Short mmCIF file of C-alpha atoms and ligand atoms in Angstrom, two decimals:
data_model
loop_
_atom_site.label_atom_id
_atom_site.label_comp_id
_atom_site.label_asym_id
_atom_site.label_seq_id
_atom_site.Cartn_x
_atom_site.Cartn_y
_atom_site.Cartn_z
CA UNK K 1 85.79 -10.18 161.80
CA UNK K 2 83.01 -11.41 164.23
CA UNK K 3 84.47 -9.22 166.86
CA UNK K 4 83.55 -5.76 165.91
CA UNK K 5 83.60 -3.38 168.30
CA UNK K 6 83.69 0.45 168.68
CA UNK K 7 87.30 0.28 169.48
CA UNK K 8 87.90 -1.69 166.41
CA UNK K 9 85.56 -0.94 163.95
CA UNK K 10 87.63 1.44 162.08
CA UNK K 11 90.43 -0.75 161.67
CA UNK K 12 88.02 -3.50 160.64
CA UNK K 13 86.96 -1.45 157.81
CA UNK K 14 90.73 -0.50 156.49
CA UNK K 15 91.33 -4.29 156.86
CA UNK K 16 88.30 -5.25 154.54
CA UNK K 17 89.79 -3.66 152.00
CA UNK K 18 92.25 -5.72 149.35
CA UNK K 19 93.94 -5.27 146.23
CA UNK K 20 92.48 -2.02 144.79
CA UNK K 21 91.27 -1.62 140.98
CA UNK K 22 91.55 1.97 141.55
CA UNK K 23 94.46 2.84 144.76
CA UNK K 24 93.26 6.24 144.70
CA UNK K 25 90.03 5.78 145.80
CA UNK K 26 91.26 3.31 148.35
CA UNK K 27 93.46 5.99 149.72
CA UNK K 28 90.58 8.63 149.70
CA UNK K 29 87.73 6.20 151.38
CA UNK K 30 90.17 4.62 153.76
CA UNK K 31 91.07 8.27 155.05
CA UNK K 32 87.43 9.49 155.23
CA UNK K 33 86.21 6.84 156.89
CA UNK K 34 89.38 7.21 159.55
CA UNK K 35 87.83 10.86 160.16
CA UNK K 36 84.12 9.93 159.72
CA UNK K 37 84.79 7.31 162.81
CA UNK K 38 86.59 9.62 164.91
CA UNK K 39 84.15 12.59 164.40
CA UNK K 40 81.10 10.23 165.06
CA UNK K 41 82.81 8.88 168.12
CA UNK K 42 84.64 12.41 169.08
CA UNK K 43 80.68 14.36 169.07
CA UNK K 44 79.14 10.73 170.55
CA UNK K 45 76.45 11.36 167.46
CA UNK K 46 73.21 9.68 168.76
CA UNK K 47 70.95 7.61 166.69
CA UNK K 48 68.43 10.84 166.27
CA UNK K 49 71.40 13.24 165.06
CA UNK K 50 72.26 10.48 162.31
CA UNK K 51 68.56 10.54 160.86
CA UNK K 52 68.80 14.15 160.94
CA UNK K 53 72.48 13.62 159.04
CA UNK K 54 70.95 11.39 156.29
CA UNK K 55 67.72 13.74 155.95
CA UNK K 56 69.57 16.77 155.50
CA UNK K 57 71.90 15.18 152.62
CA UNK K 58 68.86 13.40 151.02
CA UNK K 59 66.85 17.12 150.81
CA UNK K 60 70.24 18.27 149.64
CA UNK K 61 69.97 16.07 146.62
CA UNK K 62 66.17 16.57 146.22
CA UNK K 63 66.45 20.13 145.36
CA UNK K 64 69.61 19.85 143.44
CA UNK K 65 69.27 20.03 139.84
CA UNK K 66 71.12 21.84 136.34
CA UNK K 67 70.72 24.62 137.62
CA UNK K 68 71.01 24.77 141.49
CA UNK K 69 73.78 22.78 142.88
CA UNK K 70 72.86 22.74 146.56
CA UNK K 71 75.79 20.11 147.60
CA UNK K 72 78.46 22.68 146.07
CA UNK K 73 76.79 25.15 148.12
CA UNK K 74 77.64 23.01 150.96
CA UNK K 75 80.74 22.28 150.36
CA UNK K 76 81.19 25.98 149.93
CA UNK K 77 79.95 27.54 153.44
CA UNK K 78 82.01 24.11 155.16
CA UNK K 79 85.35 25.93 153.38
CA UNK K 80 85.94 22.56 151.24
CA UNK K 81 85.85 23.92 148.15
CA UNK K 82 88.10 27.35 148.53
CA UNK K 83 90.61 24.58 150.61
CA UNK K 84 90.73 22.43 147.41
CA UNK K 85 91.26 25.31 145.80
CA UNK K 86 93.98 26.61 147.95
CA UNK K 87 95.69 23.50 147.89
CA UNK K 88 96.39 23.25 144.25
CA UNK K 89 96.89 26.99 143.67
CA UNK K 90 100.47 28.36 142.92
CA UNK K 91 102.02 31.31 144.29
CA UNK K 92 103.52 32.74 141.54
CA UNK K 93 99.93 34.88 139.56
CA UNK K 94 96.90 35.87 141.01
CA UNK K 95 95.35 33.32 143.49
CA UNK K 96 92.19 31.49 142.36
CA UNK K 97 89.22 31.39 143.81
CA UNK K 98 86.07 29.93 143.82
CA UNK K 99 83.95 29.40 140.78
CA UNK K 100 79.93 29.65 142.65
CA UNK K 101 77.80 28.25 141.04
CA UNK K 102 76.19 31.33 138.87
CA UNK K 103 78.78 30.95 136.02
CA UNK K 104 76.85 30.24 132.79
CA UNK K 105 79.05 29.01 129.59
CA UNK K 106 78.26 30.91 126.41
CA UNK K 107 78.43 34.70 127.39
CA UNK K 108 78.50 37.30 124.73
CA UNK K 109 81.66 38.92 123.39
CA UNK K 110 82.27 42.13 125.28
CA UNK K 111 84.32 44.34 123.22
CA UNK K 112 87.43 46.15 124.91
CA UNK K 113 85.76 48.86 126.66
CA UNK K 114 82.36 47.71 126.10
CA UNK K 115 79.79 47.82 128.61
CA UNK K 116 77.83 45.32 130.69
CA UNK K 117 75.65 47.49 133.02
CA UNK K 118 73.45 48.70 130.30
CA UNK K 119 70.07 50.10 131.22
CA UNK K 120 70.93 49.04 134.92
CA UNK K 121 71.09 51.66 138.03
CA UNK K 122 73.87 51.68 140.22
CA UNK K 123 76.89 53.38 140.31
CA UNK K 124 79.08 53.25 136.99
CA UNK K 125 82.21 51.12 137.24
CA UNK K 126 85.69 50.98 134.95
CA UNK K 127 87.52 48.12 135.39
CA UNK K 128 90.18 47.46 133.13
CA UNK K 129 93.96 45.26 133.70
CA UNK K 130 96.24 43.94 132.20
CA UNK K 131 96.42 39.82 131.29
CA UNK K 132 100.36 39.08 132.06
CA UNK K 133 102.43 36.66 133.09
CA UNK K 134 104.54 37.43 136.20
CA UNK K 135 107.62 39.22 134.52
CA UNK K 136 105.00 41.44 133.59
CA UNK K 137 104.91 40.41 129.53
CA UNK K 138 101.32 40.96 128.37
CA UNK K 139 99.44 38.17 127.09
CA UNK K 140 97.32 38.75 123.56
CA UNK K 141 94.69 36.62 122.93
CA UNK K 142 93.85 35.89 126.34
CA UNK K 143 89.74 35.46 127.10
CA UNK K 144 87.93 36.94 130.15
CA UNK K 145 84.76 35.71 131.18
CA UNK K 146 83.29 38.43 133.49
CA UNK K 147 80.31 37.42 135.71
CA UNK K 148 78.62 39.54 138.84
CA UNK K 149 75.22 40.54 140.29
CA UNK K 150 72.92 42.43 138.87
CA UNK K 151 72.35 45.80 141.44
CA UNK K 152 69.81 43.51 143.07
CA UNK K 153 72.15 41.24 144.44
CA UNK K 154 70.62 38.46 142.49
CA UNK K 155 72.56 36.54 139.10
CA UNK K 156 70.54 36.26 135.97
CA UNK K 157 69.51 32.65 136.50
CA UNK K 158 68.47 33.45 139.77
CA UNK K 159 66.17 36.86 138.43
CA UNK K 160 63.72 36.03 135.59
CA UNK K 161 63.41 40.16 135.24
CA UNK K 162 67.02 39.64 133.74
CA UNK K 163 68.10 38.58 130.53
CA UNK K 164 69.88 35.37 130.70
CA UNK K 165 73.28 36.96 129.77
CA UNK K 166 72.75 40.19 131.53
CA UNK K 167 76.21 40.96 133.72
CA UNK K 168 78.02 38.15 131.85
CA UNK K 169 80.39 39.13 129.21
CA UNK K 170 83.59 37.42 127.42
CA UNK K 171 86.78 39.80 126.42
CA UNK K 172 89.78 39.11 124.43
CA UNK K 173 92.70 40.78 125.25
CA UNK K 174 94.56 42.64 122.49
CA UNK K 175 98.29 42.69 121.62
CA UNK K 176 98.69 44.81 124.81
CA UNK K 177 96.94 41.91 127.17
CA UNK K 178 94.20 45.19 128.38
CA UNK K 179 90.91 44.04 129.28
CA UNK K 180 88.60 46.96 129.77
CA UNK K 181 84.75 46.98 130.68
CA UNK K 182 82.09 49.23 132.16
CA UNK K 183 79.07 47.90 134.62
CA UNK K 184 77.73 48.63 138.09
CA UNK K 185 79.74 48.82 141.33
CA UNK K 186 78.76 45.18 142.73
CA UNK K 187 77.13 44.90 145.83
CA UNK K 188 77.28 42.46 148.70
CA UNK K 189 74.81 39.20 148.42
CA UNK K 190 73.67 36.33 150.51
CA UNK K 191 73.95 33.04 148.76
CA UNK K 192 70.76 30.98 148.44
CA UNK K 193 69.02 30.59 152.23
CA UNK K 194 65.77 29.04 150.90
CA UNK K 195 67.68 25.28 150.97
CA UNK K 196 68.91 22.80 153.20
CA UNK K 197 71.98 25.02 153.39
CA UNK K 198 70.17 27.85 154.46
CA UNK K 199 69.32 26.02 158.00
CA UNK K 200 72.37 24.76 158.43
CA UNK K 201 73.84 27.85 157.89
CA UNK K 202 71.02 29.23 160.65
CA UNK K 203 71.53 26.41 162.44
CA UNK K 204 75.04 27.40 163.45
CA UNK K 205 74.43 31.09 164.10
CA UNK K 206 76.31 32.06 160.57
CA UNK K 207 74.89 34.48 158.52
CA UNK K 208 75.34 34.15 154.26
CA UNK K 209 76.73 37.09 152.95
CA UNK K 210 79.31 37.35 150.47
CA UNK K 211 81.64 40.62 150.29
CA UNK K 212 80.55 42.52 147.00
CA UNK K 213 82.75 41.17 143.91
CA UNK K 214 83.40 40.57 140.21
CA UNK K 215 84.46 36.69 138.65
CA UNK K 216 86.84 36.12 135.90
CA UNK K 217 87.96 32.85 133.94
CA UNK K 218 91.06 33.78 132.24
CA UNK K 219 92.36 31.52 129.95
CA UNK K 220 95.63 31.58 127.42
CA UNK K 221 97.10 29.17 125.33
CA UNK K 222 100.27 28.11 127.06
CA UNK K 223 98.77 29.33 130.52
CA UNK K 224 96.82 27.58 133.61
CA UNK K 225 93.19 28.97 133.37
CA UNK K 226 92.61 31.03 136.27
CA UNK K 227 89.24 30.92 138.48
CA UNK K 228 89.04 34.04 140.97
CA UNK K 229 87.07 37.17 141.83
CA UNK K 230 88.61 40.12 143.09
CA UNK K 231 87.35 42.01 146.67
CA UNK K 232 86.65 45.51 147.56
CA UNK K 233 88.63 46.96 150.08
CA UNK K 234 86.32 48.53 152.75
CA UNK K 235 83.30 45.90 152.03
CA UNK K 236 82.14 44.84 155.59
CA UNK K 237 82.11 41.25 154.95
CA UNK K 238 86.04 41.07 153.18
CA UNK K 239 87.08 39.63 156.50
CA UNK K 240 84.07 36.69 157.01
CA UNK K 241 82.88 35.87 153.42
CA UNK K 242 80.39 32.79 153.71
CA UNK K 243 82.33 30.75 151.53
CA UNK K 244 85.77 31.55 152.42
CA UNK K 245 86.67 33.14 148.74
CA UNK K 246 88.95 36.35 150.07
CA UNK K 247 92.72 35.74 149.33
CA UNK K 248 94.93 39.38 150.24
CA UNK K 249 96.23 39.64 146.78
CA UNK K 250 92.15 39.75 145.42
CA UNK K 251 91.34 42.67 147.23
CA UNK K 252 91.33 45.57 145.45
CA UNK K 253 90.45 49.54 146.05
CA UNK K 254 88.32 51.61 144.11
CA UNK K 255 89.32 54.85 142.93
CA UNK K 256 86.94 57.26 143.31
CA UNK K 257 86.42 59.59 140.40
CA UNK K 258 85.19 63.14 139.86
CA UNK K 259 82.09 63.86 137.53
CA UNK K 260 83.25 64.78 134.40
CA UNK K 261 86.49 62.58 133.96
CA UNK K 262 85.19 59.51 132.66
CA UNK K 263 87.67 57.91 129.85
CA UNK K 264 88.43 58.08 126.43
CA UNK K 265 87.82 54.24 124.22
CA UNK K 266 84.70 53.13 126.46
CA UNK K 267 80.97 52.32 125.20
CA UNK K 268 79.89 54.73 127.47
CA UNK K 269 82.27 57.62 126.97
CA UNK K 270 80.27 60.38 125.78
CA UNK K 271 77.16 59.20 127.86
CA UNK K 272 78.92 59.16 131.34
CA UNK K 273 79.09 62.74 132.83
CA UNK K 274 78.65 62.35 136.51
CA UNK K 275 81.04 60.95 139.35
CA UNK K 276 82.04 56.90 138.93
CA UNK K 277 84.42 54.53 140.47
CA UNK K 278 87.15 52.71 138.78
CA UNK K 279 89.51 49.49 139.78
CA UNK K 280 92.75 48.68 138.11
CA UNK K 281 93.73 44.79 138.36
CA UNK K 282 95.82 42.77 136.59
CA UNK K 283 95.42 39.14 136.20
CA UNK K 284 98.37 37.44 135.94
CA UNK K 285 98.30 33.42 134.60
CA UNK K 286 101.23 31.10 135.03
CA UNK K 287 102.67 29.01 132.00
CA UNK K 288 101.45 25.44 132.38
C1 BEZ X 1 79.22 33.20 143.98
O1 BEZ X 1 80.06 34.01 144.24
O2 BEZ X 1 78.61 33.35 142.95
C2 BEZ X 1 78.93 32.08 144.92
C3 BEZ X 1 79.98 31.31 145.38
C4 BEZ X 1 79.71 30.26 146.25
C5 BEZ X 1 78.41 30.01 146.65
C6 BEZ X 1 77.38 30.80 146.20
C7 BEZ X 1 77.64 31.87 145.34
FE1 FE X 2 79.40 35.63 143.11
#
C-alpha cells in the first residue's frame, strides 16, 4: 500500500500480514497493534511524548538485570500481571496472586512449627493452615515456600544486613496437610521507587505501597501449584495495593493473643512469653 494514511494505517498493518508460522503470535500482534493505534490516535501522542515513550522503556531495560526485573515491575503497578493472573485463575481454591519479584528458589526446609523470624524484632506471628483440596481432604506431602519482609520492609536481596535466606523458608505438610511457622507480623512496603517505575508511578500522582503480607507457592503432586499471598484485614492499603494483588478470599484477620498463651509444637514455645498475633489460613489447591 502506497496510500497509507492515519485512517488506514492500522488496517494496512493487519493486511501485511500472511500465512503465519506461529497463528498465535499473529493473533497477539495483530490485536496490540489494533489498541496501540487507537491509544496513540485516542491521546493524539505528539512526536516529544513518543521519545519520552521509547526513553522510558530503554532505561527500563538498562537497569533490569537477574536480579531486578524493572519491566515486571511495570507490568505490575499497570495491573497486567494480577489481570493475567486473574484470567487464568479458577474459582474453586484459594485465588492466586502475584509472584513479585523477591521470590528466591532454594529456601531452607522449615520444619512444622519452625521459626523464620529468628533474632528479628517485631511482633511474634503463628501462622499455621491446613493444605486441602476443596472437600476439605488434607493434602500430605504438599511444599510451602514462605517468603515476606524482613521488619524493615525490605526482602533479603534487597538488604545486604540480611542473610540471603532470611524470611524465606520451605514446609512440607504432614499426613494431616498442617503447615505451621513462626516469624514477624509483616509490615506494609513500597516497591522499588529508585527506577523508571518509580517516576512513572510519581508521574501519575500514585503512591507504591503494598498492604503488609506473607507469599506462598504451594505445590502437590496431582494439584495446580498455587501463587498467592494472603492480606491483613485492617492494613490501610488492603483496598489500593500498588500492584493490584488483594483478592477477598486472601484477606485474613489476626487473632490477637494474650501473653502467656503461646502454643504447644513450635520452635519458639518455651521462649515466647509475652502477647503475639496468630492467623489461621488454609490453602486449598485444585486437582490438575
Ligand atoms: C512483592 O510483593 O514482593 C512485590 C510484588 C510486585 C511488585 C513488587 C513487589
Ligand atoms: Fe511482597
Amino acid at each position: 500500500m502506497r496510500n497509507v494514511t492515519k485512517d488506514n494505517i492500522t488496517d494496512v498493518f493487519l493486511s501485511y500480514m500472511g500465512e503465519s508460522t506461529n497463528p498465535r503470535l499473529a493473533e497477539v500482534m495483530g490485536s496490540l497493534v489494533k489498541h496501540l493505534h487507537a491509544f496513540a490516535a485516542e491521546v493524539n501522542l505528539t512526536h516529544a511524548e513518543w521519545e519520552q515513550g521509547i526513553d522510558f522503556l530503554e532505561r527500563t531495560g538498562d537497569i533490569s538485570d537477574a536480579e531486578r526485573h524493572e519491566f515486571v515491575l511495570l507490568s505490575d503497578v499497570l495491573g497486567l500481571s494480577s489481570l493475567v493472573d486473574m484470567l487464568h485463575n479458577t474459582s474453586e481454591g484459594t485465588s492466586s496472586s502475584v509472584l513479585g519479584p523477591f521470590h528466591i528458589t532454594g529456601a531452607p526446609a522449615l520444619p512444622i512449627g519452625g521459626d523464620m523470624k529468628g533474632a528479628f524484632d517485631g511482633t511474634v506471628m503463628v501462622a499455621e493452615g491446613i493444605v486441602r483440596d476443596p472437600d476439605g481432604t488434607p493434602i500430605k506431602g504438599a511444599t510451602v515456600d514462605i517468603w515476606q519482609t524482613a521488619p524493615n520492609g525490605l526482602y533479603s536481596s534487597q538488604d545486604p544486613d540480611q542473610d540471603t535466606y532470611s524470611f524465606h523458608g520451605l514446609q512440607t505438610t504432614g499426613p494431616d496437610g498442617r503447615y505451621a511457622f513462626t516469624s514477624v507480623k509483616p509490615v506494609e512496603y513500597p516497591v522499588p521507587t529508585d527506577g523508571p517505575v518509580g517516576e512513572l508511578l510519581n508521574g501519575m500522582g500514585r503512591h507504591a505501597w503494598r498492604p503488609s503480607h506473607l507469599h506462598y507457592i504451594v505445590k502437590a503432586e496431582g494439584y495446580k501449584s498455587l501463587v498467592t499471598e494472603i492480606f491483613a484485614e485492617g492494613d490501610q492499603y488492603l483496598d489500593q495495593d500498588t500492584v493490584f494483588g488483594v483478592r477477598e478470599d486472601l484477606v485474613m484477620t489476626y487473632q490477637d493473643m494474650p501473653a502467656g498463651s503461646f502454643p504447644e509444637g513450635f520452635a519458639l514455645s518455651d521462649q515466647v512469653k509475652d502477647a503475639y498475633v496468630r492467623v489461621d489460613f488454609d490453602l486449598v489447591l485444585v486437582k490438575v
